[in-house]
Each structure stands twice: as structure tokens, then as C-alpha cells.
Tab-separated table of C-alpha atoms in Angstrom:
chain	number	residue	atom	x	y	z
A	1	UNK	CA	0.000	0.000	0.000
A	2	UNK	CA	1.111	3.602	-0.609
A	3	UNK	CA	0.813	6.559	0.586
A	4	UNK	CA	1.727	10.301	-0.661
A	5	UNK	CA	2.685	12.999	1.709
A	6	UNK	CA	3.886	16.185	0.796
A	7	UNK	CA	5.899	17.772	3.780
A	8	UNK	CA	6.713	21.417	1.529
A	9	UNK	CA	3.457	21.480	-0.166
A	10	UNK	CA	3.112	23.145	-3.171
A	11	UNK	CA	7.042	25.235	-2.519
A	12	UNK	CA	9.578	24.471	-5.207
A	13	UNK	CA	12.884	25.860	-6.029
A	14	UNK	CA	11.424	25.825	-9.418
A	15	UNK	CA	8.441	26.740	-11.488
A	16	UNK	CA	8.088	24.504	-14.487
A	17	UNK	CA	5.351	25.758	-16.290
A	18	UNK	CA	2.993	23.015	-16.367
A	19	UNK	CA	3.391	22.276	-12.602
A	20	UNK	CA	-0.560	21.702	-11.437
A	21	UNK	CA	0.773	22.025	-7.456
A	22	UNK	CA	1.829	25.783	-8.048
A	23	UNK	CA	-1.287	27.147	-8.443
A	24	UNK	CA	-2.167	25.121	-4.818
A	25	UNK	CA	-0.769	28.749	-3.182
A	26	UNK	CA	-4.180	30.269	-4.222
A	27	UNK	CA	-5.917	29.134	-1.898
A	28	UNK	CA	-3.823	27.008	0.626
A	29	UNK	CA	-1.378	30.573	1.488
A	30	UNK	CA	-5.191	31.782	2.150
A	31	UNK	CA	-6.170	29.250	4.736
A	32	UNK	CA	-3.194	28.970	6.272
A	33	UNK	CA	-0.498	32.056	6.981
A	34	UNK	CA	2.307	29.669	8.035
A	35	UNK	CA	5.401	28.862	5.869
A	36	UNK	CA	3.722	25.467	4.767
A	37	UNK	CA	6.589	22.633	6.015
A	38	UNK	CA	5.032	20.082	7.678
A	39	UNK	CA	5.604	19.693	11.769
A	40	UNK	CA	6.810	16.388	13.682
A	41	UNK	CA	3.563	15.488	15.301
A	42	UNK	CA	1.546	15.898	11.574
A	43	UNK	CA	4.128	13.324	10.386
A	44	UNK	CA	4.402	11.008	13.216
A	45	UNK	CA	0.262	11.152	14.039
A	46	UNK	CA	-0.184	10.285	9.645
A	47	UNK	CA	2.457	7.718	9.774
A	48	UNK	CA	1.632	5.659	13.073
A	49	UNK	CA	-2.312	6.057	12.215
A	50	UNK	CA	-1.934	4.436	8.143
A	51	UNK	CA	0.575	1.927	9.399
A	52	UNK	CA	-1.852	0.524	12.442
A	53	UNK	CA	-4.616	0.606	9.959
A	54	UNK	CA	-3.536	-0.858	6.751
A	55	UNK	CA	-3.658	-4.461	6.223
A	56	UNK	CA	-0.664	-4.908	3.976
A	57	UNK	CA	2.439	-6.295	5.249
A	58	UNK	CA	4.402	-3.983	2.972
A	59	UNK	CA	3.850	-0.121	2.942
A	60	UNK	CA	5.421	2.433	1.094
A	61	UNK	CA	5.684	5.994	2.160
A	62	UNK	CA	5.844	8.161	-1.296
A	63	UNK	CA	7.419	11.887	-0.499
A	64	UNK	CA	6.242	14.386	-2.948
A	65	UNK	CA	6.101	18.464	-3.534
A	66	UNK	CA	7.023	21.140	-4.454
A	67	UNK	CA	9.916	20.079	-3.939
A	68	UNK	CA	9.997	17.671	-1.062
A	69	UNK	CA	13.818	17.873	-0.077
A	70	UNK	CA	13.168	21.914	0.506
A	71	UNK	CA	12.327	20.356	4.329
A	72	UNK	CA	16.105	19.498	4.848
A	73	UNK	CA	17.575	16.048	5.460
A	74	UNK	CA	17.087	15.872	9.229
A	75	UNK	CA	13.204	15.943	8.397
A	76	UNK	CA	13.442	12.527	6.714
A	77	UNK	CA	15.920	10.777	9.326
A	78	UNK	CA	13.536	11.438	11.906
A	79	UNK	CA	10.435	9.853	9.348
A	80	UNK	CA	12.863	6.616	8.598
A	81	UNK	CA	13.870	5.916	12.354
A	82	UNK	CA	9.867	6.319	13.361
A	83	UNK	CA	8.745	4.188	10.723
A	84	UNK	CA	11.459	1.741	11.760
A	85	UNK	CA	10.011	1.876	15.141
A	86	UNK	CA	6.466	1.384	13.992
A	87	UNK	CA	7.558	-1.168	11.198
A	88	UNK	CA	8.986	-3.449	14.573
A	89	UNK	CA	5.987	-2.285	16.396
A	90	UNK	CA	3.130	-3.070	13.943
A	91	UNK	CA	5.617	-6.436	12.535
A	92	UNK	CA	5.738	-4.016	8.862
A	93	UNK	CA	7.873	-3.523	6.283
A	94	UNK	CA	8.275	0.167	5.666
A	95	UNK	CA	9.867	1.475	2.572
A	96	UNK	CA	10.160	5.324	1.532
A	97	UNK	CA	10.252	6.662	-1.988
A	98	UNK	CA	10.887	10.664	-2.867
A	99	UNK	CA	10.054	12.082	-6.181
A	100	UNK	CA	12.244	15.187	-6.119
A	101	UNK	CA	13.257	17.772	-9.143
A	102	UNK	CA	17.272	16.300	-8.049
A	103	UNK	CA	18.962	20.427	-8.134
A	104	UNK	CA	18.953	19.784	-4.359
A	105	UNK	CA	21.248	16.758	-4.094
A	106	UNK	CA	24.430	16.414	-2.976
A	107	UNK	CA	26.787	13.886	-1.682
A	108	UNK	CA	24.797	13.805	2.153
A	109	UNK	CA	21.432	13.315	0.130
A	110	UNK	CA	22.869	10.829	-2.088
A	111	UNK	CA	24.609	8.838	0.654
A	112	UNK	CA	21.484	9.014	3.097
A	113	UNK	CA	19.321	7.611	-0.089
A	114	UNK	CA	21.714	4.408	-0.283
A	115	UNK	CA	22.064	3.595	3.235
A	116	UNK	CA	18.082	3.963	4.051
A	117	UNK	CA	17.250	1.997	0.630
A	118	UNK	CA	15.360	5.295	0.007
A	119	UNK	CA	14.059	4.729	-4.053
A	120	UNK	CA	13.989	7.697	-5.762
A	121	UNK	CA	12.127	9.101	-8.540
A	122	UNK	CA	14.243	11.939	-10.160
A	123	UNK	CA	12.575	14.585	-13.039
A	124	UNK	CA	14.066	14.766	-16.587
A	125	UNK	CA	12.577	15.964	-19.853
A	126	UNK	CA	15.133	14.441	-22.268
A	127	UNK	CA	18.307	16.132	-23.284
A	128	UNK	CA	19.452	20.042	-22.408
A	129	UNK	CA	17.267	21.810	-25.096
A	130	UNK	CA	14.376	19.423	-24.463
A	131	UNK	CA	14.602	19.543	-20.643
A	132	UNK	CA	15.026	23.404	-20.470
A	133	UNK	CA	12.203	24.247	-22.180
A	134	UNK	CA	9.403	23.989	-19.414
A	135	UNK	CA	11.868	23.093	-16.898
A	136	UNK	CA	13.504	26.366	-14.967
A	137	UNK	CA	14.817	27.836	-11.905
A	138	UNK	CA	12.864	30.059	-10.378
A	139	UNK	CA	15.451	32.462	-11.587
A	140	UNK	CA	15.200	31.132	-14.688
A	141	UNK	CA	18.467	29.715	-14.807
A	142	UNK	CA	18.600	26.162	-16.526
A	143	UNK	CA	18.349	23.010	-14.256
A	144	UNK	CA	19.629	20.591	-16.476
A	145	UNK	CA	23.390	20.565	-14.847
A	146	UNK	CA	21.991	20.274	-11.549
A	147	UNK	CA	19.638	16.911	-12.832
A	148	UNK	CA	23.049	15.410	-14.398
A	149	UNK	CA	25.145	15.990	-11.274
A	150	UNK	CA	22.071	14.579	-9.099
A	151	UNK	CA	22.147	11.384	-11.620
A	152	UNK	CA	26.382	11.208	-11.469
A	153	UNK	CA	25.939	11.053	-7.296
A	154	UNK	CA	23.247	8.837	-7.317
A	155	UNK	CA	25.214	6.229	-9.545
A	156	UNK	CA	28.359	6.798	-7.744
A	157	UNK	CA	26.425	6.100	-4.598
A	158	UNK	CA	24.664	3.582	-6.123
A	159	UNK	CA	20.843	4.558	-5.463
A	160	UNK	CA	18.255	3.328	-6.447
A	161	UNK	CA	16.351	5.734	-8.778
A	162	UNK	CA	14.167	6.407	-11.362
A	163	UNK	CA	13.883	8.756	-14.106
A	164	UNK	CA	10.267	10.585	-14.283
A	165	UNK	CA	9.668	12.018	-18.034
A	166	UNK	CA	6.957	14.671	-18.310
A	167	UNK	CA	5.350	14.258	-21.838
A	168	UNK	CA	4.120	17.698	-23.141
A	169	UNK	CA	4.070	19.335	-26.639
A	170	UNK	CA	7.688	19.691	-27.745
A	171	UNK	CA	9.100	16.297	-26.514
A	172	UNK	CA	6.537	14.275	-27.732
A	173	UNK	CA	8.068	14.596	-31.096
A	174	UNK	CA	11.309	13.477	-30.503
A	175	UNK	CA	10.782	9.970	-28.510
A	176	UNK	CA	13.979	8.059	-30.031
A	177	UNK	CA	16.064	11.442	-29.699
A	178	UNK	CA	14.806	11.235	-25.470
A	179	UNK	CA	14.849	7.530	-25.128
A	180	UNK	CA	18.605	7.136	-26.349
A	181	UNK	CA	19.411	10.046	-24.795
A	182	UNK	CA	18.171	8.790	-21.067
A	183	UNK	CA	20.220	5.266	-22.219
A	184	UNK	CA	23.336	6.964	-22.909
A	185	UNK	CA	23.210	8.263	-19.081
A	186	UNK	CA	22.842	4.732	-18.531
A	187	UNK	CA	19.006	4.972	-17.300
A	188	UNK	CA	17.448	1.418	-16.441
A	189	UNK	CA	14.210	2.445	-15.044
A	190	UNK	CA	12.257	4.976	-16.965
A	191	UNK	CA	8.494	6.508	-16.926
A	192	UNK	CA	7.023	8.706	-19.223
A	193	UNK	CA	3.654	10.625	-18.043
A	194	UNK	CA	1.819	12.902	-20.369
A	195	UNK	CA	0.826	16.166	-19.333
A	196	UNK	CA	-2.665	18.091	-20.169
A	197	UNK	CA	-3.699	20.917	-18.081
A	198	UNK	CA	-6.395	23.924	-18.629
A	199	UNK	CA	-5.353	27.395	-19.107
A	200	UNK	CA	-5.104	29.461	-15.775
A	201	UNK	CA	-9.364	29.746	-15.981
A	202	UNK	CA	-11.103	28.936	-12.433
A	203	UNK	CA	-13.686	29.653	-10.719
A	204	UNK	CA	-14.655	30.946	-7.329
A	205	UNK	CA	-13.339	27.559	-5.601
A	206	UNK	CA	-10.144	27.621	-7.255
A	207	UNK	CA	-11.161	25.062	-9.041
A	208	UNK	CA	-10.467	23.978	-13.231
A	209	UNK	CA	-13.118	25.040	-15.059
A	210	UNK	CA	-13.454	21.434	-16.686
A	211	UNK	CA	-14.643	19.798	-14.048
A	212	UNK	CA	-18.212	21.384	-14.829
A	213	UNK	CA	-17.170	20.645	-18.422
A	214	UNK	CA	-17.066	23.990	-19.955
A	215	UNK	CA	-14.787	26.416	-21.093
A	216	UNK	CA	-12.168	23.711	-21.270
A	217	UNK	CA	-9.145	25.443	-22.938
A	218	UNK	CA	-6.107	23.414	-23.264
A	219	UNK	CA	-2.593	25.001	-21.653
A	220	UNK	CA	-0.240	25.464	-24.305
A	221	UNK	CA	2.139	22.657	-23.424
A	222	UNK	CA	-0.536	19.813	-23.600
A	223	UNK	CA	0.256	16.829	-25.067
A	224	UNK	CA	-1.684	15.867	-28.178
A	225	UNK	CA	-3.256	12.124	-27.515
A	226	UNK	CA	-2.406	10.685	-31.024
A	227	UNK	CA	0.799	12.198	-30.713
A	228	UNK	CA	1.354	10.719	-27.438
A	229	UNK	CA	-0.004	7.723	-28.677
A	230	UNK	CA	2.915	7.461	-31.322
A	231	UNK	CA	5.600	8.451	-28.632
A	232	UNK	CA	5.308	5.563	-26.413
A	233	UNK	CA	4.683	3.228	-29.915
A	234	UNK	CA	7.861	4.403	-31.040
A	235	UNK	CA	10.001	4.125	-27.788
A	236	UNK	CA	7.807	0.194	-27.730
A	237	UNK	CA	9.370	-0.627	-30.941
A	238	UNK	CA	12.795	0.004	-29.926
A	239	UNK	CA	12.455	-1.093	-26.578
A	240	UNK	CA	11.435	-4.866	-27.523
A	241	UNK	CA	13.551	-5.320	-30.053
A	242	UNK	CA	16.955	-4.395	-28.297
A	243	UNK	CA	16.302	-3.437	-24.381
A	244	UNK	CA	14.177	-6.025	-22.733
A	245	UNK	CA	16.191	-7.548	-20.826
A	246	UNK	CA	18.225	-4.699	-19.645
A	247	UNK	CA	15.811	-1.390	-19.282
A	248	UNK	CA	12.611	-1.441	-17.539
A	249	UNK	CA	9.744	1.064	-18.478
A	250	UNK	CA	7.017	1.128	-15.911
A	251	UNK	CA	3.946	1.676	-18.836
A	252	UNK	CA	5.389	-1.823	-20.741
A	253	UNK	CA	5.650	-3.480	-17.103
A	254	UNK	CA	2.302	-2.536	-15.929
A	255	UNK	CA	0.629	-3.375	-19.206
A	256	UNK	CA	3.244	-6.525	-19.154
A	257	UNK	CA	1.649	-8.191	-15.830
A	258	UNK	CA	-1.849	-6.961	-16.411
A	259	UNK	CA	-2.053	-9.443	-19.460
A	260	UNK	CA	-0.238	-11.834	-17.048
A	261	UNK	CA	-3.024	-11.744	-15.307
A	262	UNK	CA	-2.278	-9.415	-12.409
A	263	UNK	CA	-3.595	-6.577	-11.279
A	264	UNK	CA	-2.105	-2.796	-13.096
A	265	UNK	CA	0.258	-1.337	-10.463
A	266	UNK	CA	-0.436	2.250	-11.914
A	267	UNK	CA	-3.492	4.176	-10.445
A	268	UNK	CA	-4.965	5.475	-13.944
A	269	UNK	CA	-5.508	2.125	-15.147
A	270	UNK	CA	-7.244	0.394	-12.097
A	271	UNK	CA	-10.340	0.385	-11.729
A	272	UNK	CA	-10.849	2.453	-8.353
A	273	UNK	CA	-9.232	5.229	-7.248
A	274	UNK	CA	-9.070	5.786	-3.445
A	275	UNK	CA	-6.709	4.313	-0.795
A	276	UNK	CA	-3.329	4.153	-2.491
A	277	UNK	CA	-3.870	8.254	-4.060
A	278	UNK	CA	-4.441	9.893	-0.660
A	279	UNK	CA	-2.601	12.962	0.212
A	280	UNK	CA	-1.280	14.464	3.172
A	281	UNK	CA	-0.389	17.771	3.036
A	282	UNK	CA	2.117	19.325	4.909
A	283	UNK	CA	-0.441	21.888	7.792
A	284	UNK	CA	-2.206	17.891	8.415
A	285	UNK	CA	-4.904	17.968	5.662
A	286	UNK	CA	-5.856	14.995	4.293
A	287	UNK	CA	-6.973	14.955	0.590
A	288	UNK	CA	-8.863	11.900	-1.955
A	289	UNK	CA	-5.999	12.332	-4.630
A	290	UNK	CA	-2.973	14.155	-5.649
A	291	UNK	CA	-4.790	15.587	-8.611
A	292	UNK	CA	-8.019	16.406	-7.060
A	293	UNK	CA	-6.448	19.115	-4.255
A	294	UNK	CA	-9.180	21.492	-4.083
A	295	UNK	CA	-10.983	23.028	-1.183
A	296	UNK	CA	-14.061	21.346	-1.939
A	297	UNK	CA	-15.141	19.654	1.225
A	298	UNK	CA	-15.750	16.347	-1.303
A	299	UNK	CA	-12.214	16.270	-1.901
A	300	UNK	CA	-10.850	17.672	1.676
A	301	UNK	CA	-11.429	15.014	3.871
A	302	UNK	CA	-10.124	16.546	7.362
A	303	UNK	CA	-7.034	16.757	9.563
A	304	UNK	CA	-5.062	13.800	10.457
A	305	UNK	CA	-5.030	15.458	14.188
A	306	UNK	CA	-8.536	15.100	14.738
A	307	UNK	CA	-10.193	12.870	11.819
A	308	UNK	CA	-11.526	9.710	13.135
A	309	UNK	CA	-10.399	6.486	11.167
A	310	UNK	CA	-13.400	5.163	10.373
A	311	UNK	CA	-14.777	8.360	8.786
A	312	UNK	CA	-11.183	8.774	6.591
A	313	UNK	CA	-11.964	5.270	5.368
A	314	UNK	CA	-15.473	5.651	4.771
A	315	UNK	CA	-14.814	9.062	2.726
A	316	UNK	CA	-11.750	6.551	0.748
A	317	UNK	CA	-14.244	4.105	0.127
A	318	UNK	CA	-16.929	6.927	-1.274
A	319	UNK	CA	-14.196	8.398	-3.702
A	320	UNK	CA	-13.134	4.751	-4.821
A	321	UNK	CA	-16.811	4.475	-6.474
A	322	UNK	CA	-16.283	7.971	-8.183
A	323	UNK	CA	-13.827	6.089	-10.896
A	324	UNK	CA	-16.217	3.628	-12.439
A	325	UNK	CA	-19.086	5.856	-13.272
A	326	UNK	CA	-18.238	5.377	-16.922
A	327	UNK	CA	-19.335	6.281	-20.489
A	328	UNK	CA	-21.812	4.074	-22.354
A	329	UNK	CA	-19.235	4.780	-24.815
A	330	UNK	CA	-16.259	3.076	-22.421
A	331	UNK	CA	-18.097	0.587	-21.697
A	332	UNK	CA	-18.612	-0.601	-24.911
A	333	UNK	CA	-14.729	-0.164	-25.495
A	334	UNK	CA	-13.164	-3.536	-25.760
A	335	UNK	CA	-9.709	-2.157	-24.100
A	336	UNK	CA	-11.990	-1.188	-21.096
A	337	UNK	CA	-10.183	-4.141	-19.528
A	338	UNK	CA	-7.032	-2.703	-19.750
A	339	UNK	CA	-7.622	1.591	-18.911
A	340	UNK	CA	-10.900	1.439	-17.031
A	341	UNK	CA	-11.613	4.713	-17.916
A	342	UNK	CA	-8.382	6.478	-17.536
A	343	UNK	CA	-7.825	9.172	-14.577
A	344	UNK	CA	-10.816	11.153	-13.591
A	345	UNK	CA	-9.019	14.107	-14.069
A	346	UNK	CA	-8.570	13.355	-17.926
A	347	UNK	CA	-12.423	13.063	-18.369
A	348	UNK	CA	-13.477	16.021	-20.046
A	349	UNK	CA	-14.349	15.194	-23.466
A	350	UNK	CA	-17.664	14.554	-24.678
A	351	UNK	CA	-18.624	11.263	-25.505
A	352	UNK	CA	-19.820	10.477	-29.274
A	353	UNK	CA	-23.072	8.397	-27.463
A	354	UNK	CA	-23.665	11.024	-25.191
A	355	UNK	CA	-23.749	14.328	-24.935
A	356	UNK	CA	-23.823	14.437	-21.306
A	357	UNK	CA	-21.304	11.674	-20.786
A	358	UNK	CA	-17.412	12.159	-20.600
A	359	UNK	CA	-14.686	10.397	-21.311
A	360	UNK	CA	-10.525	10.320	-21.201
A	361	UNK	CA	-8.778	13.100	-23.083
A	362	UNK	CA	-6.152	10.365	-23.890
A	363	UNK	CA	-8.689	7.773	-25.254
A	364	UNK	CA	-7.543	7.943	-28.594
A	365	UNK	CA	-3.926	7.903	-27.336
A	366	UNK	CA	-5.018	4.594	-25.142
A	367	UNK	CA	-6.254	3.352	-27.739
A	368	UNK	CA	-3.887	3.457	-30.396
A	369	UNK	CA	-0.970	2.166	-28.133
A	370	UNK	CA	-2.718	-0.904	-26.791
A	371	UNK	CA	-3.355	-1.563	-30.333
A	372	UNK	CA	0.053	-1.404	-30.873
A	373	UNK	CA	1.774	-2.659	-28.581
A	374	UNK	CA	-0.399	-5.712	-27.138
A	375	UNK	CA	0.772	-8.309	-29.819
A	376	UNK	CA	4.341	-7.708	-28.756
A	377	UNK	CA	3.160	-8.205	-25.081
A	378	UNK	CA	1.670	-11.514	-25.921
A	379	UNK	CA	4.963	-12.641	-27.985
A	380	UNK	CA	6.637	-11.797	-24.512
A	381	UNK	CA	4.570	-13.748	-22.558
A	382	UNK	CA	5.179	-16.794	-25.219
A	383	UNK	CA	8.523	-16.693	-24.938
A	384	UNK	CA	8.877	-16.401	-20.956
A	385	UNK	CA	6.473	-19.210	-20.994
A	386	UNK	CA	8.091	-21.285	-23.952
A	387	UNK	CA	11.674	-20.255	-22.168
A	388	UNK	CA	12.709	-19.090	-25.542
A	389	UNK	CA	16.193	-17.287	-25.844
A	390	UNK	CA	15.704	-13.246	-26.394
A	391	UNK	CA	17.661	-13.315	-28.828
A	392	UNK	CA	14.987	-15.027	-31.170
A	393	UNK	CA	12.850	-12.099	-30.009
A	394	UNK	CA	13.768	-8.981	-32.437
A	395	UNK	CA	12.637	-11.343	-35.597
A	396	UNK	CA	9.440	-12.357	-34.272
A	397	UNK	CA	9.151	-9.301	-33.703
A	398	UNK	CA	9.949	-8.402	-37.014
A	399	UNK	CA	7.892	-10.917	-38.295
A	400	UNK	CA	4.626	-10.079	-36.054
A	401	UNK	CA	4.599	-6.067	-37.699
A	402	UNK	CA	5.988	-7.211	-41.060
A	403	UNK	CA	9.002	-4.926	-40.501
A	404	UNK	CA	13.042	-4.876	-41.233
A	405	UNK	CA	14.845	-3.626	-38.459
């Protein structure tokens, strides 16, 4: 089970322009007029009251911002030694995970991340030019320097990381130019998330204006679906043919063991939400979903100081339902199997059944890549079952999409 806490809230040392936490100080600098780093007893109260609850022998903690290292290091010794405590106490396994921008990280970061098995996720648009574009200092100075020397320590300390590929408007047309470019730093564990955000329109509850489906104006650096679509197709078809053995990309593994028959580790494709997306913000506020921080009392559930446990899961168990109200239209889909609808969030086009249904922005880009890219899964699953050598692999494949390599 995981959980996401965000001890800086929405501060960064940064302001990439299609950050959708930014725009959080709207209305969280008006409810609150503290400097928003979460305090001790908010950490140790969230921590100790998820752990005693949660059924699952293993629970991750997942620290996200802003930009969660803002807090300082001593912040996150004193959240690894108390969830060691509670992991004896509650007979746990507790594991922590920080998705960070990396400018912050230096040899005491890098060394604290190995010795407390910390796995990080670290940010990285592709190459300089490609990375720089939506990616600044809040001076506007580049950050790209600052992500390679974050990757160098990381290796040289040997942590275990991640690299975390935003997906907007420029990139998406150069996917070979990123994917060899994230090999050559000698990547193994990649993800690639595509971005889509309004334009800075809300209303009274600082709240998107899609979300009563109107006026829905696409920010500038929004991916295009089909675009996307061809992206992650192109990065599939050099991917199988030459790095499956040796690079692991966490859309291909999800999609990988889904037709395995297990259950999708990644939240868009299940088919709740609830539970595993709740967010605890850094004055104690406890919220359904990373992307659904809003004042809304729906999606503000309460403090962790005072919320009873019951009532938190109750609320979790409400919000879980929210996901499968789906289109006629998806549910007529045959991939609904495989995206059940897609993130919430992304459901702001109109259906072609009904007018007054909605479905996923990135249904055509769903679409197109489990079209794609499902055959080549099921070859994969013939040869790990068949124990076939890989190296047979790149002409089947070949032979499967009638293609020359």
C-alpha cells in the first residue's frame, strides 16, 4: 500500500510551467499564513495512524512536492527511524520513496538515499534543449546541470532511482532522440507521463473550469493524444527489439503483468481510485488524490489530528466508487479491460453516445498504443512461458509487424 505525503506542499525551487501544485498557493497561502513545512507530530500522528490501519504487510511511504527535499535532510531521518520503530511495532515492512526535481542533491542526500534503501524518482525531460524548455529555476536559470550531477551522485552512490519524463508538446516529437538520450546516461528504469492541463481559468473555488465541463481550454504545453499515442509506440518498438532484458519502463511493465493476469500497479488504469492516491499535506490535511487538491469539502477530507479512522476510510471508500461511473461509450470499449476509464481528471471530453457523458482526453492515445503494442506483449509472454532465448525475439518481432529492423 502507498501513501503520498507532501511535507513542503506546493514550494519548489522551481516553477516549471505546467506544474498543477503551483497554483495550490491560491488558496492554501489563504487558509493557512504559516510557511507550509510540515511539523513532527503531523508526520508522526499520519504515519503511526496508516501503518496501524492498513492491512498490507508492505507499505510504502511516497514523499512528494514542491519540492519535497526543501524540508532538509534531518526531516526525513527522523520519518525513517519512526517508521522503523512502527515497522517493529506493527511487525511491517516500511519502505520510503521521494520524487524530487534532483537540483537539491548532494553527496549527504545521495549517501542518506543508499544507506536507508530510500528509491527515488528523479525529473528529466530528455536532453538540455528538451529539458530546459518547461523546466527552470525560479530564476530562470537552466536546471539541467543540476539533474546530471544529481544522476552522477546517485550512480556513484549507487541509489536506487528512477527517471520521471513529463510528456508535453515539444518532446513528444522526438521519442527516439529522449529515449537514447536517457540510455546513454545509462538509465534502467524509466516513466514517461503525459501532461494536459487547462489554461489558468477557475472559478470561485479555485477550481479547473473542466470539471463542470465547460470552457475547457487546453494550456499550451498539452500533449496531443495521437501524438502521445505514437511516442510511447515508437520508444515500444525500440524497446522490444533491443532493451528487454536490460531497461525497464514502468507503462510496458504494468501493461506486461496486467495481461499476465495481475492486477495494473499504476493508479490510472485500475479500476478504483481511493486508498493508495491519498494525500497528506504538509499543515495535516488529508486529501482523496494528488490531482483532485481542491478546497471542496468532497475532496478535503479533514485533519489527520482530529479525523476519526473510520470516517477517513469511509470518505476513501466513497471516492473509490467515483472512478467507475463510466461512459456508455467506455463501456462498450473492448480495451476497457485494460484503462478502465483512464484518470478522472482526464475526463473532459464529450462522448460520441452522449452528450452528457465524458470520457478520457487520452482515449484515442489509449487506444492506439494498446493496439500497438499488445501483440508484442503476448509474444513476450510466449517466450517467458516457452523459455525461448531473447535473442529469437527482435525477428518475431519483425515478423509479427511485417518490418526490417
Amino acid at each position: 500500500m502507498n501513501f503520498i505525503i507532501k511535507p513542503t506542499s506546493f514550494l519548489c525551487n522551481m516553477t516549471c510551467k505546467y506544474c498543477f501544485y503551483l497554483e495550490k498557493a491560491d488558496f492554501m497561502s489563504k487558509e493557512n499564513d504559516i510557511t507550509p513545512f510540515m511539523q513532527t507530530k503531523n508526520l508522526y500522528q499520519f504515519m503511526e495512524k496508516r501503518i496501524s490501519y492498513c492491512q498490507d504487510k508492505n507499505i510504502t511511504f511516497i514523499w512528494q512536492g514542491g519540492e519535497p527535499l526543501l524540508i532538509g535532510i534531518d526531516f526525513y531521518k527522523k520519518a525513517v527511524e519512526y517508521g522503523k520503530i512502527l515497522a517493529k511495532n506493527f511487525n511491517k515492512n516500511i519502505y520510503h520513496s521521494i520524487q524530487t526535481n534532483g537540483t537539491l542533491i548532494n553527496d549527504e542526500w545521495a549517501k542518506f538515499f543508499h544507506d536507508e534503501k530510500i528509491l527515488i524518482g528523479l525529473s528529466i525531460d530528455g536532453d538540455e534543449e528538451l529539458h530546459n524548455v518547461y523546466r527552470k529555476m525560479k530564476n530562470n536559470r537552466s536546471s539541467f546541470s543540476s539533474v546530471l550531477n544529481a544522476i552522477k551522485l546517485m550512480q556513484h552512490y549507487q541509489v536506487e532511482f528512477n527517471t520521471l519524463t513529463v510528456v508535453n508538446n515539444i518532446n513528444v516529437k522526438y521519442p527516439l532522440r529522449i529515449y537514447k538520450f536517457l540510455k546513454s546516461l545509462n538509465i534502467r528504469f524509466m516513466q514517461f507521463i503525459p501532461v494536459v492541463e487547462m489554461d489558468k481559468n477557475t472559478n470561485i473555488n479555485y477550481m479547473p473550469s473542466w470539471m463542470e465541463h465547460n470552457n475547457v481550454n487546453l494550456a499550451e504545453f498539452s500533449v496531443n493524444p495521437l501524438e502521445y499515442g505514437n511516442f510511447i509506440n515508437t520508444i515500444f518498438d525500440e524497446w522490444i527489439r533491443h532493451d528487454i532484458t536490460n531497461i525497464s519502463i514502468r507503462l510496458f511493465d504494468t501493461l506486461l503483468q496486467h495481461l499476465a493476469g495481475q492486477p495494473s500497479s499504476l493508479c490510472i488504469f485500475m479500476p478504483q481510485c481511493g486508498g493508495e492516491n491519498m494525500v497528506l499535506e504538509a499543515d495535516g490535511t488529508i486529501y482523496q488524490c494528488d490531482h483532485f487538491v481542491y478546497p471542496d469539502s468532497k475532496y478535503k477530507l479533514g485533519n489527520i489530528l482530529n479525523l476519526d479512522q473510520n470516517q477517513l476510510q469511509s470518505s476513501i471508500n466513497n471516492w473509490s466508487k467515483y472512478k467507475q461511473h463510466l461512459s456508455l461509450e467506455c463501456k462498450q470499449c473492448s480495451w476497457l479491460p485494460l484503462c478502465n476509464g483512464g484518470c478522472p481528471k482526464h475526463r473532459f471530453i464529450q462522448s460520441n453516445l452522449n452528450e452528457k457523458e465524458y470520457k478520457s482526453y487520452f482515449c484515442p492515445a489509449y487506444k492506439s498504443i494498446f493496439e500497438h503494442i499488445t501483440p508484442g506483449m503476448n509474444l513476450i509472454l510466449e517466450f517467458m512461458e516457452r523459455k525461448i532465448p531473447w535473442e529469437y525475439l527482435p525477428s518475431a518481432v519483425d515478423k509479427m509487424y511485417n518490418k526490417n529492423s
